[in-house]
Tab-separated table of C-alpha atoms in Angstrom:
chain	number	residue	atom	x	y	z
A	1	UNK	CA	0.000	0.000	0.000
A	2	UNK	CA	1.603	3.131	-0.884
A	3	UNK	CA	-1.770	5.870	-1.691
A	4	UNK	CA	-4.497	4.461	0.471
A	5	UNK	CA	-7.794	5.952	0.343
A	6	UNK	CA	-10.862	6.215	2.710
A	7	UNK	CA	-14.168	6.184	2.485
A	8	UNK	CA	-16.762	6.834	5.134
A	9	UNK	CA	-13.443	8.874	7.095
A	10	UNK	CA	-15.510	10.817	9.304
A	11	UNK	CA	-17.309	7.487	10.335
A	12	UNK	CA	-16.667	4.991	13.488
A	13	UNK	CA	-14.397	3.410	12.097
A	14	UNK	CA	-12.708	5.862	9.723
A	15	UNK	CA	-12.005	8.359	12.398
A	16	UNK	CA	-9.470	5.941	14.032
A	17	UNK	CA	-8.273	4.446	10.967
A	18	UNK	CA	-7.153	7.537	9.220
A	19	UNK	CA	-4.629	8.426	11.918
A	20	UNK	CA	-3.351	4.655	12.444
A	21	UNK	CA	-2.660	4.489	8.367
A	22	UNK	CA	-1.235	7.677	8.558
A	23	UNK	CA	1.326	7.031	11.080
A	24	UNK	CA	1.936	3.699	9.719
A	25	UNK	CA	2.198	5.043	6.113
A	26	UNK	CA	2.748	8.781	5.860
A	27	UNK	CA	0.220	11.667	6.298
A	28	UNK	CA	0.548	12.748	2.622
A	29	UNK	CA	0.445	9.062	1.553
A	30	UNK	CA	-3.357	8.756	3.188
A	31	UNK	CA	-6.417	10.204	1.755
A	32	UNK	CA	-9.583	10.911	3.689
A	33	UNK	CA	-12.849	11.010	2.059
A	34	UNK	CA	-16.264	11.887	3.845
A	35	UNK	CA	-19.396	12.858	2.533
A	36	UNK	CA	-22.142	14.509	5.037
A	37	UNK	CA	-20.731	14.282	8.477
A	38	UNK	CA	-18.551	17.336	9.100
A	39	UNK	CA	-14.940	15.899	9.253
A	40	UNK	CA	-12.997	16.279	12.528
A	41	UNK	CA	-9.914	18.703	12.915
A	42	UNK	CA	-7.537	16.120	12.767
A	43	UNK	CA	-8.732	14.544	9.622
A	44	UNK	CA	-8.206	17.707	7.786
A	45	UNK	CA	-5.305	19.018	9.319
A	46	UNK	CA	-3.109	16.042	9.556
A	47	UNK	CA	-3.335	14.809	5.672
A	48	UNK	CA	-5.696	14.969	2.707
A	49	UNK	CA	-9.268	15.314	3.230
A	50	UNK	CA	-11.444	15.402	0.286
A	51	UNK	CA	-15.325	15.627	0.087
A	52	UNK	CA	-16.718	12.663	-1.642
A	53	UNK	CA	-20.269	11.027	-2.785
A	54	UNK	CA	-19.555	7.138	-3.390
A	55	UNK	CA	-23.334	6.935	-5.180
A	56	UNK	CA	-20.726	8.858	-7.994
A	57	UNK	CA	-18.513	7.101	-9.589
A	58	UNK	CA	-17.318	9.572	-11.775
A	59	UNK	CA	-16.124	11.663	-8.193
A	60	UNK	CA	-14.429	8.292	-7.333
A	61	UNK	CA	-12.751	7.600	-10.026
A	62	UNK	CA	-11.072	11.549	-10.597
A	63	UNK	CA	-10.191	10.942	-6.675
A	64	UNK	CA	-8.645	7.869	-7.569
A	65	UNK	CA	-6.530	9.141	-10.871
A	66	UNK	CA	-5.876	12.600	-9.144
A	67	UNK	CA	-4.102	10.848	-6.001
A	68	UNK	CA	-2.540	7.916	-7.841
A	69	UNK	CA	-4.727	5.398	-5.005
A	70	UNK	CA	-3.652	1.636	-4.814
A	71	UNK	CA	-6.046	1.054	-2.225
A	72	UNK	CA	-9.120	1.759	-0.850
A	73	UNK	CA	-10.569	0.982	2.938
A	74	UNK	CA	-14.623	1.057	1.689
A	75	UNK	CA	-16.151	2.312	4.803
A	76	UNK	CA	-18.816	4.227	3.608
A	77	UNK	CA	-22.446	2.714	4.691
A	78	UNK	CA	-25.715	3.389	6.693
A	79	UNK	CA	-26.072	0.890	9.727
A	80	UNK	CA	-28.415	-1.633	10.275
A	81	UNK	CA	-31.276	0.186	12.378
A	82	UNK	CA	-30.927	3.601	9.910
A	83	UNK	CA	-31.027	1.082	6.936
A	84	UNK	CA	-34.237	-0.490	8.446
A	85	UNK	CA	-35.597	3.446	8.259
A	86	UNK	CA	-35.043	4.141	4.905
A	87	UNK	CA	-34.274	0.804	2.597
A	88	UNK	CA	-33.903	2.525	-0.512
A	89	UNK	CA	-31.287	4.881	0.542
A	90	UNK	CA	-29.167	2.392	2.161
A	91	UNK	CA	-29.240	-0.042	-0.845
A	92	UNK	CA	-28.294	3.072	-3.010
A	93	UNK	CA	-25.352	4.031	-0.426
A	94	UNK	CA	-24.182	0.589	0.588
A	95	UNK	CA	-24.660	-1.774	-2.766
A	96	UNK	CA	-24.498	0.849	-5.221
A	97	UNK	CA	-21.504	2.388	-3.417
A	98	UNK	CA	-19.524	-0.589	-3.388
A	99	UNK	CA	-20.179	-1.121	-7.054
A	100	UNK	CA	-18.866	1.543	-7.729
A	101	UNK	CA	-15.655	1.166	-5.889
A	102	UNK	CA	-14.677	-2.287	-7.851
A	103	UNK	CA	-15.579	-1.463	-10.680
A	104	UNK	CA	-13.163	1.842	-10.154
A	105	UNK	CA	-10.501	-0.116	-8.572
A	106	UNK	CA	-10.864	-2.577	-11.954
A	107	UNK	CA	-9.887	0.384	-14.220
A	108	UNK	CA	-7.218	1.434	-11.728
A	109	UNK	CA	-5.738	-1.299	-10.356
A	110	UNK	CA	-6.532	-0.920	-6.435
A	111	UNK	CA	-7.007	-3.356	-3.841
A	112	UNK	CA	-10.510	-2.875	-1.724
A	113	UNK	CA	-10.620	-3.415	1.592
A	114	UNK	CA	-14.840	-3.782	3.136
A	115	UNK	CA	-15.830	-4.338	5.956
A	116	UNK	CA	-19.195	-6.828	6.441
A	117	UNK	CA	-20.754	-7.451	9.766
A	118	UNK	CA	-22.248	-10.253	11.929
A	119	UNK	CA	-25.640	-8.475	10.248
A	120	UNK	CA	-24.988	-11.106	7.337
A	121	UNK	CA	-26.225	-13.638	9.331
A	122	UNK	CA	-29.887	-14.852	9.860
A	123	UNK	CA	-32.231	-16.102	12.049
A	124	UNK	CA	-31.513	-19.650	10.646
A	125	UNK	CA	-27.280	-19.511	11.204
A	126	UNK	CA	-25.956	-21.146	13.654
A	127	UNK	CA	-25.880	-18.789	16.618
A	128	UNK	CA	-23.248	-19.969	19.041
A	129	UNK	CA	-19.741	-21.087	17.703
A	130	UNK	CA	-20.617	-19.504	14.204
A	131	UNK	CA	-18.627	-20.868	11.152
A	132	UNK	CA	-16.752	-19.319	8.529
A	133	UNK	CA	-18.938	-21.173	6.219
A	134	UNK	CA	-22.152	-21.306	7.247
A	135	UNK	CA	-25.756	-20.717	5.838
A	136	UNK	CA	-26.226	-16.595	5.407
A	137	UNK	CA	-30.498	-15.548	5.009
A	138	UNK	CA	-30.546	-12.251	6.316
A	139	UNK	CA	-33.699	-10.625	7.470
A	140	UNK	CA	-32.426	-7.153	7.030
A	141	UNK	CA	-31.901	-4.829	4.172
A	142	UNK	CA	-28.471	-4.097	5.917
A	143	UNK	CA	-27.525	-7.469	6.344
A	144	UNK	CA	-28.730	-8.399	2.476
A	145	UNK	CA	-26.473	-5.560	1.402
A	146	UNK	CA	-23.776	-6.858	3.643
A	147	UNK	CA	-24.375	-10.580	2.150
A	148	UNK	CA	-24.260	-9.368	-1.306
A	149	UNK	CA	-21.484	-7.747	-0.864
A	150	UNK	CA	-19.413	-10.248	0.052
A	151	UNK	CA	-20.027	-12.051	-2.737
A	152	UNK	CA	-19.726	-9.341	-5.153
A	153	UNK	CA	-16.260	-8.662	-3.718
A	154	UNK	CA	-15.843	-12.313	-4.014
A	155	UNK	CA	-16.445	-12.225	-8.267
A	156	UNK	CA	-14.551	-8.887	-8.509
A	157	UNK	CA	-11.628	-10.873	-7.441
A	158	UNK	CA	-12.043	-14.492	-9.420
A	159	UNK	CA	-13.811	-12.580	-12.403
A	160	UNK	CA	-10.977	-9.452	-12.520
A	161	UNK	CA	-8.566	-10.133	-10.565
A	162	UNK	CA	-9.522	-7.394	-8.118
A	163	UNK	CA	-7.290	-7.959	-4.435
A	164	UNK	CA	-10.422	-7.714	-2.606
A	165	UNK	CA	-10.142	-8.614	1.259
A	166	UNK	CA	-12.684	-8.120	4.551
A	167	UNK	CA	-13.482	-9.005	7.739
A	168	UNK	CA	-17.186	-9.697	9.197
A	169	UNK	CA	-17.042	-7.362	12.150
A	170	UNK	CA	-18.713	-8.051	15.768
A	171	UNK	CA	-20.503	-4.789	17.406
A	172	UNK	CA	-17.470	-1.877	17.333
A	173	UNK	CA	-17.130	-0.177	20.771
A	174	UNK	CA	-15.187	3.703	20.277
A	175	UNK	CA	-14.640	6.904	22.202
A	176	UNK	CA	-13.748	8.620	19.282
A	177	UNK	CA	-17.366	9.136	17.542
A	178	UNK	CA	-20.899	9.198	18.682
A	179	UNK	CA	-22.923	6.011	17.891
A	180	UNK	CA	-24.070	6.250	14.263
A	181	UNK	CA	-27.435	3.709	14.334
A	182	UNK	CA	-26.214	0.204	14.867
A	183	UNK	CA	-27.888	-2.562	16.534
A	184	UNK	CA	-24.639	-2.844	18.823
A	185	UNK	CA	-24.624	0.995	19.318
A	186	UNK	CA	-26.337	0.404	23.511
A	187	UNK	CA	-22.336	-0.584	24.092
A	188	UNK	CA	-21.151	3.142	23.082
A	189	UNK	CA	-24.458	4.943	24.287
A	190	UNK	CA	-24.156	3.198	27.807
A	191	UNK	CA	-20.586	4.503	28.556
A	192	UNK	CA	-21.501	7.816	27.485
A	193	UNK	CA	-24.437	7.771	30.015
A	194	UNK	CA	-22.395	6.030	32.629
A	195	UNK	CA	-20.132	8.678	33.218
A	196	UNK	CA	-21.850	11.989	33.198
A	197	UNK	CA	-25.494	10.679	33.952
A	198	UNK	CA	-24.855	7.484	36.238
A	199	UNK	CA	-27.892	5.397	34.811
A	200	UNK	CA	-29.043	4.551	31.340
A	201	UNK	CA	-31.975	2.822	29.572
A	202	UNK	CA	-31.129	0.139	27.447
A	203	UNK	CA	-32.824	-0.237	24.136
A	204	UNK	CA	-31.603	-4.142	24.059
A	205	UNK	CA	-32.854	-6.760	26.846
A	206	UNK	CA	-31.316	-8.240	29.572
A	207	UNK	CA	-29.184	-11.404	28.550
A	208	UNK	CA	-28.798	-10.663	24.555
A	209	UNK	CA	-25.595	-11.892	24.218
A	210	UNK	CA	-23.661	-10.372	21.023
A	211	UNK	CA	-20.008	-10.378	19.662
A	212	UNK	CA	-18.011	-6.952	19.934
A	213	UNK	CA	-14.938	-5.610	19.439
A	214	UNK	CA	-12.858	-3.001	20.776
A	215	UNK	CA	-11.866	0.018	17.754
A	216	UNK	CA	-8.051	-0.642	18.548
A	217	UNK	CA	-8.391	-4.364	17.520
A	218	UNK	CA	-10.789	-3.597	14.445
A	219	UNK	CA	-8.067	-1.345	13.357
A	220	UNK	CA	-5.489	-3.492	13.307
A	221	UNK	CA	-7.029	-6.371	12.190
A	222	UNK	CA	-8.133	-4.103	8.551
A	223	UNK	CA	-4.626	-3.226	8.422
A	224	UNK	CA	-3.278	-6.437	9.105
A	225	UNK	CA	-5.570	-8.318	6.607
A	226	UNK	CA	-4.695	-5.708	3.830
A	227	UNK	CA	-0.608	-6.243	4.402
A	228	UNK	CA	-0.557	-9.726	4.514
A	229	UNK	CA	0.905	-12.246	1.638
A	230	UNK	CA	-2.187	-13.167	-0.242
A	231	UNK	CA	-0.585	-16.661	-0.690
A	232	UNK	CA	-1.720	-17.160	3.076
A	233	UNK	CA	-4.774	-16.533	2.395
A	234	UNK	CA	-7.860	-19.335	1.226
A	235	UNK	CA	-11.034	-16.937	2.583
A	236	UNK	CA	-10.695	-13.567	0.726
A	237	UNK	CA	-13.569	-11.903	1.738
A	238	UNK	CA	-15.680	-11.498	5.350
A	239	UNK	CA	-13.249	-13.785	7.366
A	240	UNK	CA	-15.100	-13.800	10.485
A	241	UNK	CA	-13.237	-11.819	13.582
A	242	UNK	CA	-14.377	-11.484	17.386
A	243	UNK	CA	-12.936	-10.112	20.592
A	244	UNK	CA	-15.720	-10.787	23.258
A	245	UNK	CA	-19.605	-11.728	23.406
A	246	UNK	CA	-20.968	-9.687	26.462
A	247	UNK	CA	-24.605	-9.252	27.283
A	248	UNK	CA	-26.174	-5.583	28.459
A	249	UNK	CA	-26.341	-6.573	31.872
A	250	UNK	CA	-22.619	-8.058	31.745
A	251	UNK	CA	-21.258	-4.665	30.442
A	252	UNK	CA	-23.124	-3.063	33.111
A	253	UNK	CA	-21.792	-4.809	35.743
A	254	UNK	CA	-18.548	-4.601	34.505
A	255	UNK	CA	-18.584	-0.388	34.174
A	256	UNK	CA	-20.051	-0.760	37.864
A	257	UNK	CA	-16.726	-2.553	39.206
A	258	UNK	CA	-15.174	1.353	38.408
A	259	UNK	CA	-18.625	3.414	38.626
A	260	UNK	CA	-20.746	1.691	41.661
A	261	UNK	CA	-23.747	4.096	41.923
A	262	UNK	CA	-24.435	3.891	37.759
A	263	UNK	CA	-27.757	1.694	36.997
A	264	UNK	CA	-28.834	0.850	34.289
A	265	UNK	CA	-32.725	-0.002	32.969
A	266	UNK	CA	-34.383	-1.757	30.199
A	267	UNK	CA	-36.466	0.414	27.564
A	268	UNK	CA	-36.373	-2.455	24.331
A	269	UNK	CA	-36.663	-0.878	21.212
A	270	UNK	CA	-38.464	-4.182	19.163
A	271	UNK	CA	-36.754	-2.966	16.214
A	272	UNK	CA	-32.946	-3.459	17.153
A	273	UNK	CA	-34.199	-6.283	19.407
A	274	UNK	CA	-35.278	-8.302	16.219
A	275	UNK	CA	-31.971	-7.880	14.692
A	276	UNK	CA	-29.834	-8.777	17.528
A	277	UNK	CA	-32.032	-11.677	17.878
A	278	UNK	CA	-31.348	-12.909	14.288
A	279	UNK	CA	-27.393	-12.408	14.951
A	280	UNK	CA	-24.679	-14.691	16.298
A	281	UNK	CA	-24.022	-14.637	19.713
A	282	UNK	CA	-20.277	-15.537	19.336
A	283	UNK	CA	-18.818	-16.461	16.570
A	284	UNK	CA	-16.124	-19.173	14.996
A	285	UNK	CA	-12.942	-17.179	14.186
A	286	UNK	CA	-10.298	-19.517	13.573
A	287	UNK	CA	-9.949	-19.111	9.613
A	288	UNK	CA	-8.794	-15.753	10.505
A	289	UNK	CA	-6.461	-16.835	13.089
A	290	UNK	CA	-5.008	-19.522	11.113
A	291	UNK	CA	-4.446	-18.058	7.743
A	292	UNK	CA	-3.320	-14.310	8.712
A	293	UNK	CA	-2.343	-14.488	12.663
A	294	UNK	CA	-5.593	-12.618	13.873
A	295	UNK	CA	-5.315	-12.079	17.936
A	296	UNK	CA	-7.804	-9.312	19.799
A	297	UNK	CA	-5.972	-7.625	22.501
A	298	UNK	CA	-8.948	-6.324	24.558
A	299	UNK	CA	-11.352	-8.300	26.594
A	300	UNK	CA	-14.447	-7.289	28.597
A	301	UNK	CA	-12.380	-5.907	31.353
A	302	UNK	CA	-9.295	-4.579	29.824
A	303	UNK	CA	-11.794	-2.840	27.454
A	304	UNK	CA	-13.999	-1.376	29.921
A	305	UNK	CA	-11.700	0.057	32.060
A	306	UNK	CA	-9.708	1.760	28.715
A	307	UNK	CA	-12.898	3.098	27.544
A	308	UNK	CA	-14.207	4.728	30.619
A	309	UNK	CA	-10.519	6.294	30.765
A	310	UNK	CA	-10.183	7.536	27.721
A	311	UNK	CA	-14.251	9.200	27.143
A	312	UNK	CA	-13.874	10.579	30.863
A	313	UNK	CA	-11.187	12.682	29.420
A	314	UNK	CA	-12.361	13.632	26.243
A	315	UNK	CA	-15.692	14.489	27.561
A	316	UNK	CA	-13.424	16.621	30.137
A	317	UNK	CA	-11.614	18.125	27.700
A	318	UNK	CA	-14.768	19.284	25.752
A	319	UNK	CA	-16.480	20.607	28.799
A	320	UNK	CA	-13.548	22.748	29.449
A	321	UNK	CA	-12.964	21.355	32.608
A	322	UNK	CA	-9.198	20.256	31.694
């Protein structure tokens, strides 16, 4: 990788993957690319930004020619409860944005990184101990766009040759940018609340166990995936990747070992509830360990205690209390 490219930079996981490519890489050598969501300091500051609709592919391909890109992280996407609002728009931003990556990075050359999800699952997968291989009928427009493209990366690479690579990420968990609609998003929301409000109401129920991941880990592991020696590698696409499967009322009890008088309720929202339900619990990631070394670093604990560390200081910071 030598001109990498984001989309979907100001996003969860762009925000934090912008500066770890950059110091890995070279600021001048990274290229950030949002859309809608105004871009943080550092993202324009520290590198290239540029302003860019994926639904386009005529903007992505002069972005692509006019910084010489090898590679693109895909990030760009609507979430799985915001997809669930509007259908049509997410189909248009997440399946008619990715088409237009590939077939960019056929006329150029690039490798494409994207990211799926445990939302390309269904209510008939295997929910505990989830395979690599394993039967995918999602019940959600999200998760069918996530499905599809995995396999559309998948022919982009046996049809053109396209280096496409990905991961199928757990629930993310990040200080860095405010919860953007996910299923998962109760495991950002609760910290928040947690620290300045001591209680929160949880819009998941009591024992819904679901895979997450900390945003250092699902940093590296992108970055790891994208620099390894193909020749290791039999999966391509959506190698499955976990950290930790927590329940609501095991993350609260964990952020109460460091913040005793927070509480926390139940308010279930039946649409996020359905989609958790029809998503693995914990999932089977040994293809990824075997064929490219994947290791998390953060469990329940070590992340907890990092998180409420690092939020209690930004959030001090913006008050103007530091």
């Amino acid at each position: 990788m030598e001109r990498i490219l984001i989309t979907g930079a100001t996003g969860q996981i762009g925000s934090e993957l912008v500066p770890a490519l950059r110091d890995r890489y070279g600021k001048s050598h990274v290229i950030a690319a949002g859309h809608k969501t105004k871009p943080p300091q550092n993202l324009v500051e520290e590198g290239p930004y540029t302003s860019l609709d994926i639904t386009d592919i005529t903007a992505i391909e002069s972005v692509v020619r006019e910084y010489r890109i090898d590679t693109i992280f895909h990030l760009a996407a609507l979430l799985s409860a915001v997809s669930e609002k509007n259908p049509q728009l997410a189909w248009k931003v997440n399946m008619d944005g990715l088409y237009n990556v590939l077939e960019v990075s056929r006329k150029n050359c690039c490798a494409v990184f994207f990211p799926s999800s445990i939302g390309a699952f269904g209510p008939d997968t295997p929910r505990d101990n989830t395979p690599q291989d394993t039967v995918q009928h999602p019940n959600t427009l999200y998760g069918i766009c996530k499905v599809s493209g995995e396999l559309l990366c998948n022919y982009y690479f046996s049809r053109f040759g396209v280096d496409t690579r990905g991961v199928r990420y757990p629930g993310l968990i990040s200080y860095e940018t405010l919860p953007g609609g996910g299923t998962t998003d109760y495991a950002v929301e609760i910290f928040y609340h947690a620290i300045q409000e001591r209680k929160y109401d949880c819009f998941l129920k009591q024992g819904t166990y679901l895979d997450m991941m900390y945003m250092p880990d699902a940093v590296r592991a992108a970055i790891e995936l994208m620099e390894i020696d193909a020749k290791r590698l039999k999966h391509r696409n959506a190698f499955n990747i976990t950290a930790m499967s927590f329940s609501p009322d095991e993350l609260a009890t964990s952020i109460q070992r460091h913040i005793p008088d927070f509480s926390m309720r139940y308010a279930v929202d039946p649409v996020r509830q359905a989609i958790a339900d029809s998503w693995p619990r914990h999932m089977n990631d040994l293809a990824a360990r075997e064929q490219w070394g994947w290791q998390p670093q953060f469990d329940l604990e070590r992340m907890t205690k990092d998180m409420l560390d690092r939020l209690t200081a930004k959030l001090a910071q913006s008050s103007g209390t530091v």
